[in-house]
Amino acid sequence: MPGRTLKDKVVVIGGASRNLGSLIAREIASDGAKVVVHYNSPSSKDDAMKTAQAVKDAGGESVVHEADLTKTDEVEGLFEVAIGAFDKVDCMVNTAGMVIKKPMAEVTEDDYDKMFAVNSKAAFFMMREAAKRLEDGGKIVTVVTSLLAAYTGLYSVYAGSKSPVEHFTRALSKELFGRNISVNAVAPGPMDTGFFYPAETEDSIAFHKSSSMNGELTKIGDIAPCVKFLLTDGWWVNGQTLFVNGGYTTR
């Protein structure tokens, strides 16, 4: 059976300027993918441009677009840019997210609204737009968190705002039956990136490390191949949340 590749596939990546999103863009470029590199604000533009150039250097094609994914018209605009540049969209990967760590008693209304806007609302409307725009046979992958399977405090509004994405994933995967479009979520453990450290202390970092295989944090290099698998030969995986975390949590 021939392998499924990303050659000439158009992939929209939310949050592609740095960290996991950037690595996914660069890894799929070597297969000949056409990547829409999304970034959220002017402060991320330079990183987005570097990602786009790395995609081209690896043999793919790229276009860069700024959008606030918490605004539905800008989500729609991101997909319009993709179609305008490449005439179609085959896959959507959303890595954009935000973390706040504090006791629930200290979470403000503003904290709550920001977290659910970025982690839940943006994911929902990226998935909704993908459902409307993707070619048959497409793939949808969102990034959630392994904390969904943890019994812990301090991450209530973070894990809580990621939790709905599991339900979105199951519902949309069912709704797209008949179009051969798979919809999945990937749940990494705490990742060794700049996204993780600001919310943590030395003691909590040590605890997170001790909770997974080999006493290590999750590396983005361990997650990107799993996303690529779901976009290619893993097409038969559907409606699932994959915990890729070295045993940090299980379910």
Coordinates of C-alpha atoms in Angstrom, one line a residue:
M1 CA 0.0 0.0 0.0
P2 CA 1.5 3.3 -1.0
G3 CA 2.2 5.8 1.7
R4 CA 0.2 9.0 2.1
T5 CA 2.3 12.1 1.7
L6 CA 1.9 15.9 2.1
K7 CA 3.3 16.6 -1.4
D8 CA 1.4 19.6 -2.8
K9 CA -1.0 19.6 0.2
V10 CA -1.9 23.0 1.6
V11 CA -1.6 23.1 5.4
V12 CA -2.8 26.0 7.5
I13 CA -0.9 26.2 10.8
G14 CA -2.2 28.3 13.6
G15 CA 0.6 29.6 15.8
A16 CA 3.4 28.7 13.3
S17 CA 5.9 31.5 14.2
R18 CA 7.8 29.6 16.9
N19 CA 8.0 26.5 19.0
L20 CA 5.9 23.5 18.0
G21 CA 4.0 25.2 15.2
S22 CA 7.2 26.4 13.6
L23 CA 8.8 22.9 13.8
I24 CA 5.7 21.3 12.3
A25 CA 5.8 23.7 9.4
R26 CA 9.5 23.0 8.7
E27 CA 9.1 19.2 9.0
I28 CA 6.2 18.9 6.6
A29 CA 8.0 21.3 4.1
S30 CA 10.5 18.5 3.3
D31 CA 7.6 16.5 1.9
G32 CA 6.6 19.3 -0.5
A33 CA 3.8 20.8 1.5
K34 CA 2.5 24.3 1.0
V35 CA 2.3 26.0 4.4
V36 CA 0.3 28.9 5.5
V37 CA 2.3 30.3 8.4
H38 CA 0.0 32.1 10.9
Y39 CA 1.2 34.5 13.5
N40 CA -0.8 36.4 16.1
S41 CA 0.8 39.9 16.4
P42 CA 3.5 42.2 15.0
S43 CA 5.9 41.0 17.7
S44 CA 5.9 37.5 16.1
K45 CA 6.3 38.7 12.5
D46 CA 10.1 38.2 12.3
D47 CA 9.8 34.6 13.7
A48 CA 7.0 33.9 11.2
M49 CA 9.1 35.1 8.3
K50 CA 12.0 32.9 9.5
T51 CA 9.6 29.9 9.6
A52 CA 8.4 30.7 6.1
Q53 CA 11.9 30.9 4.8
A54 CA 12.8 27.6 6.4
V55 CA 9.8 26.0 4.7
K56 CA 11.1 27.2 1.4
D57 CA 14.6 26.2 2.1
A58 CA 13.3 22.7 2.9
G59 CA 11.5 22.4 -0.4
G60 CA 8.0 23.6 0.4
E61 CA 6.1 26.7 -0.4
S62 CA 4.8 29.2 2.1
V63 CA 2.8 32.3 2.7
V64 CA 2.7 34.4 5.9
H65 CA -0.4 35.9 7.5
E66 CA -1.2 37.8 10.7
A67 CA -4.5 37.1 12.4
D68 CA -6.1 37.3 15.8
L69 CA -7.7 33.9 16.0
T70 CA -10.1 35.0 18.7
K71 CA -11.9 37.0 16.0
T72 CA -14.0 35.0 13.6
D73 CA -13.6 37.4 10.7
E74 CA -9.8 37.1 11.0
V75 CA -10.0 33.3 11.1
E76 CA -12.1 33.4 7.9
G77 CA -9.5 35.8 6.5
L78 CA -6.7 33.3 7.3
F79 CA -8.4 30.6 5.2
E80 CA -9.1 33.1 2.4
V81 CA -5.4 33.9 2.2
A82 CA -4.6 30.2 2.0
I83 CA -7.1 29.7 -0.9
G84 CA -6.0 32.9 -2.6
A85 CA -2.4 31.7 -2.5
F86 CA -2.8 28.0 -3.2
D87 CA -6.4 27.6 -4.5
K88 CA -7.4 25.1 -1.8
V89 CA -6.8 23.9 1.8
D90 CA -6.1 20.3 2.7
C91 CA -5.1 20.3 6.3
M92 CA -5.4 22.5 9.4
V93 CA -3.2 22.3 12.5
N94 CA -3.8 24.6 15.4
T95 CA -1.0 25.0 18.0
A96 CA -2.0 28.4 19.3
G97 CA -2.6 28.6 23.1
M98 CA -2.1 30.5 26.3
V99 CA -1.4 29.4 29.9
I100 CA -2.2 30.9 33.3
K101 CA -1.3 29.0 36.5
K102 CA -2.9 30.2 39.7
P103 CA -5.4 29.1 42.3
M104 CA -9.0 29.2 41.1
A105 CA -9.7 31.7 43.9
E106 CA -7.3 34.1 42.3
V107 CA -8.5 33.8 38.7
T108 CA -10.1 37.0 37.5
E109 CA -12.9 37.4 35.0
D110 CA -10.4 38.9 32.6
D111 CA -8.1 35.8 33.0
Y112 CA -11.1 33.6 32.3
D113 CA -12.2 35.5 29.3
K114 CA -8.7 35.6 27.8
M115 CA -8.0 31.9 28.3
F116 CA -11.3 30.7 26.9
A117 CA -10.9 33.1 23.9
V118 CA -7.5 31.8 23.0
N119 CA -7.7 28.1 24.0
S120 CA -11.4 27.3 23.3
K121 CA -13.0 29.9 21.1
A122 CA -10.1 30.2 18.6
A123 CA -9.8 26.4 18.4
F124 CA -13.6 26.1 17.7
F125 CA -13.7 28.6 14.9
M126 CA -10.4 27.3 13.4
M127 CA -12.1 23.9 13.3
R128 CA -15.4 25.3 12.0
E129 CA -13.7 27.1 9.2
A130 CA -11.6 24.1 8.3
A131 CA -14.8 22.0 8.2
K132 CA -16.2 24.5 5.6
R133 CA -13.1 24.9 3.6
L134 CA -11.1 21.7 3.6
E135 CA -10.9 19.4 0.5
D136 CA -12.4 15.9 1.0
G137 CA -9.7 13.7 2.5
G138 CA -8.3 16.5 4.6
K139 CA -7.0 16.4 8.1
I140 CA -7.7 18.6 11.2
V141 CA -5.3 18.5 14.2
T142 CA -5.5 20.6 17.3
V143 CA -3.1 20.8 20.3
V144 CA -4.5 20.5 23.8
T145 CA -2.7 19.4 27.0
S146 CA -2.0 16.3 29.0
L147 CA -3.3 18.1 32.0
L148 CA -6.8 17.0 30.8
A149 CA -6.0 13.6 32.4
A150 CA -4.4 15.1 35.6
Y151 CA -5.7 15.4 39.1
T152 CA -4.2 18.7 40.0
G153 CA -4.9 22.2 41.1
L154 CA -3.6 25.6 39.8
Y155 CA -4.3 24.9 36.1
S156 CA -8.1 25.1 36.4
V157 CA -8.6 27.8 33.8
Y158 CA -5.9 26.5 31.5
A159 CA -6.9 22.9 31.4
G160 CA -10.5 23.9 31.7
S161 CA -10.3 26.1 28.6
K162 CA -8.6 23.3 26.6
S163 CA -11.1 20.6 27.7
P164 CA -13.9 21.7 25.3
V165 CA -11.6 21.1 22.3
E166 CA -11.8 17.4 23.0
H167 CA -15.6 17.6 22.6
F168 CA -15.3 19.7 19.5
T169 CA -12.9 17.1 18.1
R170 CA -15.3 14.2 18.7
A171 CA -18.3 16.1 17.4
L172 CA -16.7 17.4 14.2
S173 CA -15.1 14.1 13.4
K174 CA -18.6 12.5 13.4
E175 CA -20.1 15.4 11.4
L176 CA -17.5 14.9 8.7
F177 CA -18.2 11.2 8.1
G178 CA -18.5 10.7 4.4
R179 CA -15.9 13.2 3.5
N180 CA -12.9 11.2 4.6
I181 CA -11.7 14.0 6.9
S182 CA -10.1 12.9 10.2
V183 CA -10.2 15.2 13.2
N184 CA -7.9 14.6 16.2
A185 CA -6.3 16.3 19.1
V186 CA -2.8 15.9 20.4
A187 CA -2.1 16.3 24.1
P188 CA 1.6 16.9 24.9
G189 CA 3.1 16.9 28.3
P190 CA 4.7 20.1 29.6
M191 CA 6.9 21.1 26.7
D192 CA 10.4 22.4 27.0
T193 CA 9.7 25.7 25.3
G194 CA 9.4 29.4 26.4
F195 CA 5.7 28.8 26.6
F196 CA 6.1 26.6 29.7
Y197 CA 8.6 28.2 32.0
P198 CA 7.1 31.6 32.9
A199 CA 4.3 30.0 34.8
E200 CA 6.5 27.6 36.8
T201 CA 9.0 27.6 39.7
E202 CA 12.2 25.6 40.0
D203 CA 10.4 23.1 42.3
S204 CA 7.4 22.7 39.9
I205 CA 9.7 22.3 36.9
A206 CA 11.5 19.5 38.8
F207 CA 8.1 17.9 39.7
H208 CA 6.9 18.0 36.1
K209 CA 10.2 16.4 34.9
S210 CA 10.0 13.7 37.6
S211 CA 6.5 12.7 36.4
S212 CA 7.5 11.4 33.0
M213 CA 9.7 8.8 31.5
N214 CA 13.5 9.5 31.9
G215 CA 12.7 12.6 34.1
E216 CA 12.4 14.9 31.1
L217 CA 10.0 17.4 29.8
T218 CA 8.2 16.8 26.5
K219 CA 10.3 18.0 23.5
I220 CA 8.6 19.6 20.5
G221 CA 10.7 17.2 18.4
D222 CA 8.7 14.3 19.9
I223 CA 5.4 15.9 19.1
A224 CA 5.9 17.2 15.5
P225 CA 6.3 13.6 14.1
C226 CA 3.0 12.6 15.7
V227 CA 1.2 15.5 14.1
K228 CA 2.8 14.7 10.8
F229 CA 1.7 11.0 11.2
L230 CA -1.9 12.2 11.7
L231 CA -1.7 14.3 8.6
T232 CA -0.5 11.3 6.5
D233 CA -0.4 7.6 7.3
G234 CA -2.4 8.1 10.5
W235 CA -5.5 9.1 8.5
W236 CA -7.5 6.2 10.0
V237 CA -7.1 7.7 13.6
N238 CA -10.2 9.8 14.0
G239 CA -12.1 11.5 16.8
Q240 CA -9.2 10.8 19.3
T241 CA -7.1 12.7 21.8
L242 CA -3.6 11.3 21.7
F243 CA -1.6 11.7 24.9
V244 CA 2.1 12.1 23.8
N245 CA 3.9 12.7 27.0
G246 CA 6.3 10.0 28.2
G247 CA 3.7 8.7 30.7
Y248 CA 3.2 12.1 32.4
T249 CA -0.5 11.3 32.5
T250 CA -2.5 8.4 31.1
R251 CA -6.2 7.8 30.4

